[in-house]
Amino acid sequence: MNEQSYELMVNCAKGAVMGKNALNSMANYVSGEEAKQFLLKAAAEHEAIGKKINEAIEAENREPQPLSKMAVWFAEQGIKLKFYDIRNDGEVMTSVASACDKALRSLDKYAREYPAAEPEAKKWLDKITLLQRSTKKKSLQYFG
């Protein structure tokens, strides 16, 4: 695995962990059971893809780089502050869509930043990009 592939996969894995943590936190701010189940399922999907990416990194005898506890803490604090004023499930789901937009911009940046990444690494970028698009679409379609 070349260095760009490794960096791309590490960034995708970190993003998956951040997405999982954000979605789990957002689930605490919704009142509807359907909305809560949607968020928890999306969080589990993010966790699963993050684990698979880390397994692929390890299979190449490289060290996965888990998201630091400090980064997770900051992400959770930001979510708590952002959702303090949210009053309904629709507002939460609109915020989910907004977070997905930010993630998609980051993923697009990674695609440009690591042009020499190998096809295996780009495959993971494509998978997490599809997951973000799906999460955004479903959050707006059903709850936005």
PDB file of C-alpha atoms in Angstrom:
ATOM      1  CA  MET A   1       0.000   0.000   0.000  1.00  0.00           C
ATOM      2  CA  ASN A   2       1.482   3.334  -0.963  1.00  0.00           C
ATOM      3  CA  GLU A   3       1.509   6.296   1.411  1.00  0.00           C
ATOM      4  CA  GLN A   4      -1.373   8.117  -0.284  1.00  0.00           C
ATOM      5  CA  SER A   5      -3.540   4.994  -0.073  1.00  0.00           C
ATOM      6  CA  TYR A   6      -2.739   4.672   3.608  1.00  0.00           C
ATOM      7  CA  GLU A   7      -3.516   8.341   4.343  1.00  0.00           C
ATOM      8  CA  LEU A   8      -6.758   8.183   2.374  1.00  0.00           C
ATOM      9  CA  MET A   9      -7.913   5.063   4.194  1.00  0.00           C
ATOM     10  CA  VAL A  10      -6.965   6.489   7.599  1.00  0.00           C
ATOM     11  CA  ASN A  11      -8.964   9.645   6.876  1.00  0.00           C
ATOM     12  CA  CYS A  12     -11.960   7.605   5.704  1.00  0.00           C
ATOM     13  CA  ALA A  13     -11.795   5.444   8.853  1.00  0.00           C
ATOM     14  CA  LYS A  14     -11.595   8.512  11.090  1.00  0.00           C
ATOM     15  CA  GLY A  15     -14.559  10.055   9.300  1.00  0.00           C
ATOM     16  CA  ALA A  16     -16.565   6.874   9.796  1.00  0.00           C
ATOM     17  CA  VAL A  17     -15.849   6.960  13.539  1.00  0.00           C
ATOM     18  CA  MET A  18     -16.790  10.632  13.759  1.00  0.00           C
ATOM     19  CA  GLY A  19     -20.009   9.928  11.830  1.00  0.00           C
ATOM     20  CA  LYS A  20     -20.875   7.033  14.115  1.00  0.00           C
ATOM     21  CA  ASN A  21     -20.321   9.154  17.222  1.00  0.00           C
ATOM     22  CA  ALA A  22     -22.304  12.075  15.818  1.00  0.00           C
ATOM     23  CA  LEU A  23     -25.254   9.925  14.774  1.00  0.00           C
ATOM     24  CA  ASN A  24     -25.355   8.139  18.128  1.00  0.00           C
ATOM     25  CA  SER A  25     -25.329  11.520  19.886  1.00  0.00           C
ATOM     26  CA  MET A  26     -28.054  12.897  17.613  1.00  0.00           C
ATOM     27  CA  ALA A  27     -30.242   9.912  18.477  1.00  0.00           C
ATOM     28  CA  ASN A  28     -30.472  11.355  22.001  1.00  0.00           C
ATOM     29  CA  TYR A  29     -32.155  14.493  20.652  1.00  0.00           C
ATOM     30  CA  VAL A  30     -35.074  12.965  18.779  1.00  0.00           C
ATOM     31  CA  SER A  31     -38.400  12.037  20.273  1.00  0.00           C
ATOM     32  CA  GLY A  32     -39.791   9.794  17.560  1.00  0.00           C
ATOM     33  CA  GLU A  33     -38.904   6.111  17.625  1.00  0.00           C
ATOM     34  CA  GLU A  34     -38.601   5.945  13.826  1.00  0.00           C
ATOM     35  CA  ALA A  35     -36.124   8.827  13.804  1.00  0.00           C
ATOM     36  CA  LYS A  36     -34.119   7.290  16.639  1.00  0.00           C
ATOM     37  CA  GLN A  37     -33.939   3.899  14.881  1.00  0.00           C
ATOM     38  CA  PHE A  38     -32.868   5.572  11.631  1.00  0.00           C
ATOM     39  CA  LEU A  39     -30.014   7.371  13.399  1.00  0.00           C
ATOM     40  CA  LEU A  40     -28.883   4.273  15.305  1.00  0.00           C
ATOM     41  CA  LYS A  41     -28.916   2.191  12.105  1.00  0.00           C
ATOM     42  CA  ALA A  42     -26.913   4.843  10.259  1.00  0.00           C
ATOM     43  CA  ALA A  43     -24.430   4.947  13.165  1.00  0.00           C
ATOM     44  CA  ALA A  44     -24.036   1.165  12.999  1.00  0.00           C
ATOM     45  CA  GLU A  45     -23.406   1.369   9.242  1.00  0.00           C
ATOM     46  CA  HIS A  46     -20.706   3.981   9.831  1.00  0.00           C
ATOM     47  CA  GLU A  47     -19.135   1.835  12.532  1.00  0.00           C
ATOM     48  CA  ALA A  48     -19.139  -1.229  10.268  1.00  0.00           C
ATOM     49  CA  ILE A  49     -17.439   0.529   7.370  1.00  0.00           C
ATOM     50  CA  GLY A  50     -14.870   2.093   9.720  1.00  0.00           C
ATOM     51  CA  LYS A  51     -14.014  -1.347  11.092  1.00  0.00           C
ATOM     52  CA  LYS A  52     -13.684  -2.801   7.596  1.00  0.00           C
ATOM     53  CA  ILE A  53     -11.368   0.007   6.534  1.00  0.00           C
ATOM     54  CA  ASN A  54      -9.197  -0.525   9.608  1.00  0.00           C
ATOM     55  CA  GLU A  55      -9.110  -4.272   8.893  1.00  0.00           C
ATOM     56  CA  ALA A  56      -7.950  -3.518   5.343  1.00  0.00           C
ATOM     57  CA  ILE A  57      -5.215  -1.255   6.741  1.00  0.00           C
ATOM     58  CA  GLU A  58      -4.115  -3.953   9.177  1.00  0.00           C
ATOM     59  CA  ALA A  59      -4.115  -6.579   6.393  1.00  0.00           C
ATOM     60  CA  GLU A  60      -1.436  -4.491   4.705  1.00  0.00           C
ATOM     61  CA  ASN A  61       0.657  -4.632   7.886  1.00  0.00           C
ATOM     62  CA  ARG A  62       0.012  -0.953   8.543  1.00  0.00           C
ATOM     63  CA  GLU A  63      -1.154   0.480  11.830  1.00  0.00           C
ATOM     64  CA  PRO A  64      -4.742   1.790  11.884  1.00  0.00           C
ATOM     65  CA  GLN A  65      -4.965   5.249  13.381  1.00  0.00           C
ATOM     66  CA  PRO A  66      -8.009   5.474  15.628  1.00  0.00           C
ATOM     67  CA  LEU A  67      -9.552   8.850  16.190  1.00  0.00           C
ATOM     68  CA  SER A  68      -8.028  10.411  19.255  1.00  0.00           C
ATOM     69  CA  LYS A  69     -10.151  10.634  22.384  1.00  0.00           C
ATOM     70  CA  MET A  70      -9.703  14.416  22.317  1.00  0.00           C
ATOM     71  CA  ALA A  71     -11.115  14.663  18.761  1.00  0.00           C
ATOM     72  CA  VAL A  72     -14.088  12.514  19.752  1.00  0.00           C
ATOM     73  CA  TRP A  73     -14.672  14.666  22.836  1.00  0.00           C
ATOM     74  CA  PHE A  74     -14.591  17.880  20.787  1.00  0.00           C
ATOM     75  CA  ALA A  75     -16.995  16.400  18.224  1.00  0.00           C
ATOM     76  CA  GLU A  76     -19.415  15.335  20.959  1.00  0.00           C
ATOM     77  CA  GLN A  77     -19.229  18.720  22.672  1.00  0.00           C
ATOM     78  CA  GLY A  78     -19.973  20.474  19.401  1.00  0.00           C
ATOM     79  CA  ILE A  79     -22.970  18.233  18.842  1.00  0.00           C
ATOM     80  CA  LYS A  80     -24.276  18.922  22.346  1.00  0.00           C
ATOM     81  CA  LEU A  81     -23.936  22.666  21.844  1.00  0.00           C
ATOM     82  CA  LYS A  82     -25.499  22.572  18.381  1.00  0.00           C
ATOM     83  CA  PHE A  83     -28.513  20.519  19.438  1.00  0.00           C
ATOM     84  CA  TYR A  84     -29.221  22.399  22.642  1.00  0.00           C
ATOM     85  CA  ASP A  85     -31.750  24.629  20.837  1.00  0.00           C
ATOM     86  CA  ILE A  86     -33.259  22.053  18.482  1.00  0.00           C
ATOM     87  CA  ARG A  87     -36.930  21.540  19.173  1.00  0.00           C
ATOM     88  CA  ASN A  88     -38.106  18.774  16.850  1.00  0.00           C
ATOM     89  CA  ASP A  89     -37.045  15.700  14.911  1.00  0.00           C
ATOM     90  CA  GLY A  90     -37.212  17.528  11.573  1.00  0.00           C
ATOM     91  CA  GLU A  91     -34.593  20.016  12.749  1.00  0.00           C
ATOM     92  CA  VAL A  92     -32.332  17.160  13.877  1.00  0.00           C
ATOM     93  CA  MET A  93     -32.675  15.440  10.503  1.00  0.00           C
ATOM     94  CA  THR A  94     -31.930  18.686   8.671  1.00  0.00           C
ATOM     95  CA  SER A  95     -28.780  18.921  10.781  1.00  0.00           C
ATOM     96  CA  VAL A  96     -27.917  15.319   9.855  1.00  0.00           C
ATOM     97  CA  ALA A  97     -28.190  16.277   6.178  1.00  0.00           C
ATOM     98  CA  SER A  98     -25.979  19.309   6.788  1.00  0.00           C
ATOM     99  CA  ALA A  99     -23.375  17.145   8.533  1.00  0.00           C
ATOM    100  CA  CYS A 100     -23.462  14.727   5.590  1.00  0.00           C
ATOM    101  CA  ASP A 101     -22.827  17.658   3.231  1.00  0.00           C
ATOM    102  CA  LYS A 102     -19.760  18.605   5.248  1.00  0.00           C
ATOM    103  CA  ALA A 103     -18.554  15.004   5.197  1.00  0.00           C
ATOM    104  CA  LEU A 104     -19.072  14.805   1.438  1.00  0.00           C
ATOM    105  CA  ARG A 105     -17.000  17.961   0.952  1.00  0.00           C
ATOM    106  CA  SER A 106     -14.216  16.402   3.033  1.00  0.00           C
ATOM    107  CA  LEU A 107     -14.367  13.172   1.045  1.00  0.00           C
ATOM    108  CA  ASP A 108     -14.204  15.123  -2.209  1.00  0.00           C
ATOM    109  CA  LYS A 109     -11.159  16.953  -0.841  1.00  0.00           C
ATOM    110  CA  TYR A 110      -9.501  13.627  -0.001  1.00  0.00           C
ATOM    111  CA  ALA A 111     -10.124  12.375  -3.544  1.00  0.00           C
ATOM    112  CA  ARG A 112      -8.227  15.405  -4.881  1.00  0.00           C
ATOM    113  CA  GLU A 113      -5.577  15.334  -2.149  1.00  0.00           C
ATOM    114  CA  TYR A 114      -4.577  11.698  -2.734  1.00  0.00           C
ATOM    115  CA  PRO A 115      -4.647  11.179  -6.524  1.00  0.00           C
ATOM    116  CA  ALA A 116      -1.992   8.445  -6.386  1.00  0.00           C
ATOM    117  CA  ALA A 117      -4.025   6.314  -3.971  1.00  0.00           C
ATOM    118  CA  GLU A 118      -4.416   2.755  -5.167  1.00  0.00           C
ATOM    119  CA  PRO A 119      -7.785   1.344  -6.360  1.00  0.00           C
ATOM    120  CA  GLU A 120      -8.364  -0.498  -3.057  1.00  0.00           C
ATOM    121  CA  ALA A 121      -8.165   2.775  -1.112  1.00  0.00           C
ATOM    122  CA  LYS A 122     -10.371   4.570  -3.628  1.00  0.00           C
ATOM    123  CA  LYS A 123     -12.918   1.747  -3.274  1.00  0.00           C
ATOM    124  CA  TRP A 124     -13.278   2.600   0.431  1.00  0.00           C
ATOM    125  CA  LEU A 125     -13.601   6.283  -0.397  1.00  0.00           C
ATOM    126  CA  ASP A 126     -16.414   5.412  -2.818  1.00  0.00           C
ATOM    127  CA  LYS A 127     -18.167   3.221  -0.236  1.00  0.00           C
ATOM    128  CA  ILE A 128     -18.149   5.840   2.492  1.00  0.00           C
ATOM    129  CA  THR A 129     -19.205   8.505  -0.015  1.00  0.00           C
ATOM    130  CA  LEU A 130     -22.217   6.373  -0.985  1.00  0.00           C
ATOM    131  CA  LEU A 131     -23.054   5.877   2.697  1.00  0.00           C
ATOM    132  CA  GLN A 132     -22.983   9.651   3.292  1.00  0.00           C
ATOM    133  CA  ARG A 133     -25.183  10.326   0.267  1.00  0.00           C
ATOM    134  CA  SER A 134     -27.652   7.651   1.362  1.00  0.00           C
ATOM    135  CA  THR A 135     -27.789   8.940   4.943  1.00  0.00           C
ATOM    136  CA  LYS A 136     -28.353  12.483   3.721  1.00  0.00           C
ATOM    137  CA  LYS A 137     -31.074  11.464   1.256  1.00  0.00           C
ATOM    138  CA  LYS A 138     -32.927   9.330   3.795  1.00  0.00           C
ATOM    139  CA  SER A 139     -32.737  11.990   6.506  1.00  0.00           C
ATOM    140  CA  LEU A 140     -34.283  14.580   4.206  1.00  0.00           C
ATOM    141  CA  GLN A 141     -36.747  12.204   2.556  1.00  0.00           C
ATOM    142  CA  TYR A 142     -38.228  10.797   5.710  1.00  0.00           C
ATOM    143  CA  PHE A 143     -37.687  13.441   8.312  1.00  0.00           C
ATOM    144  CA  GLY A 144     -36.546  16.743   6.789  1.00  0.00           C
TER     145      GLY A 144
END
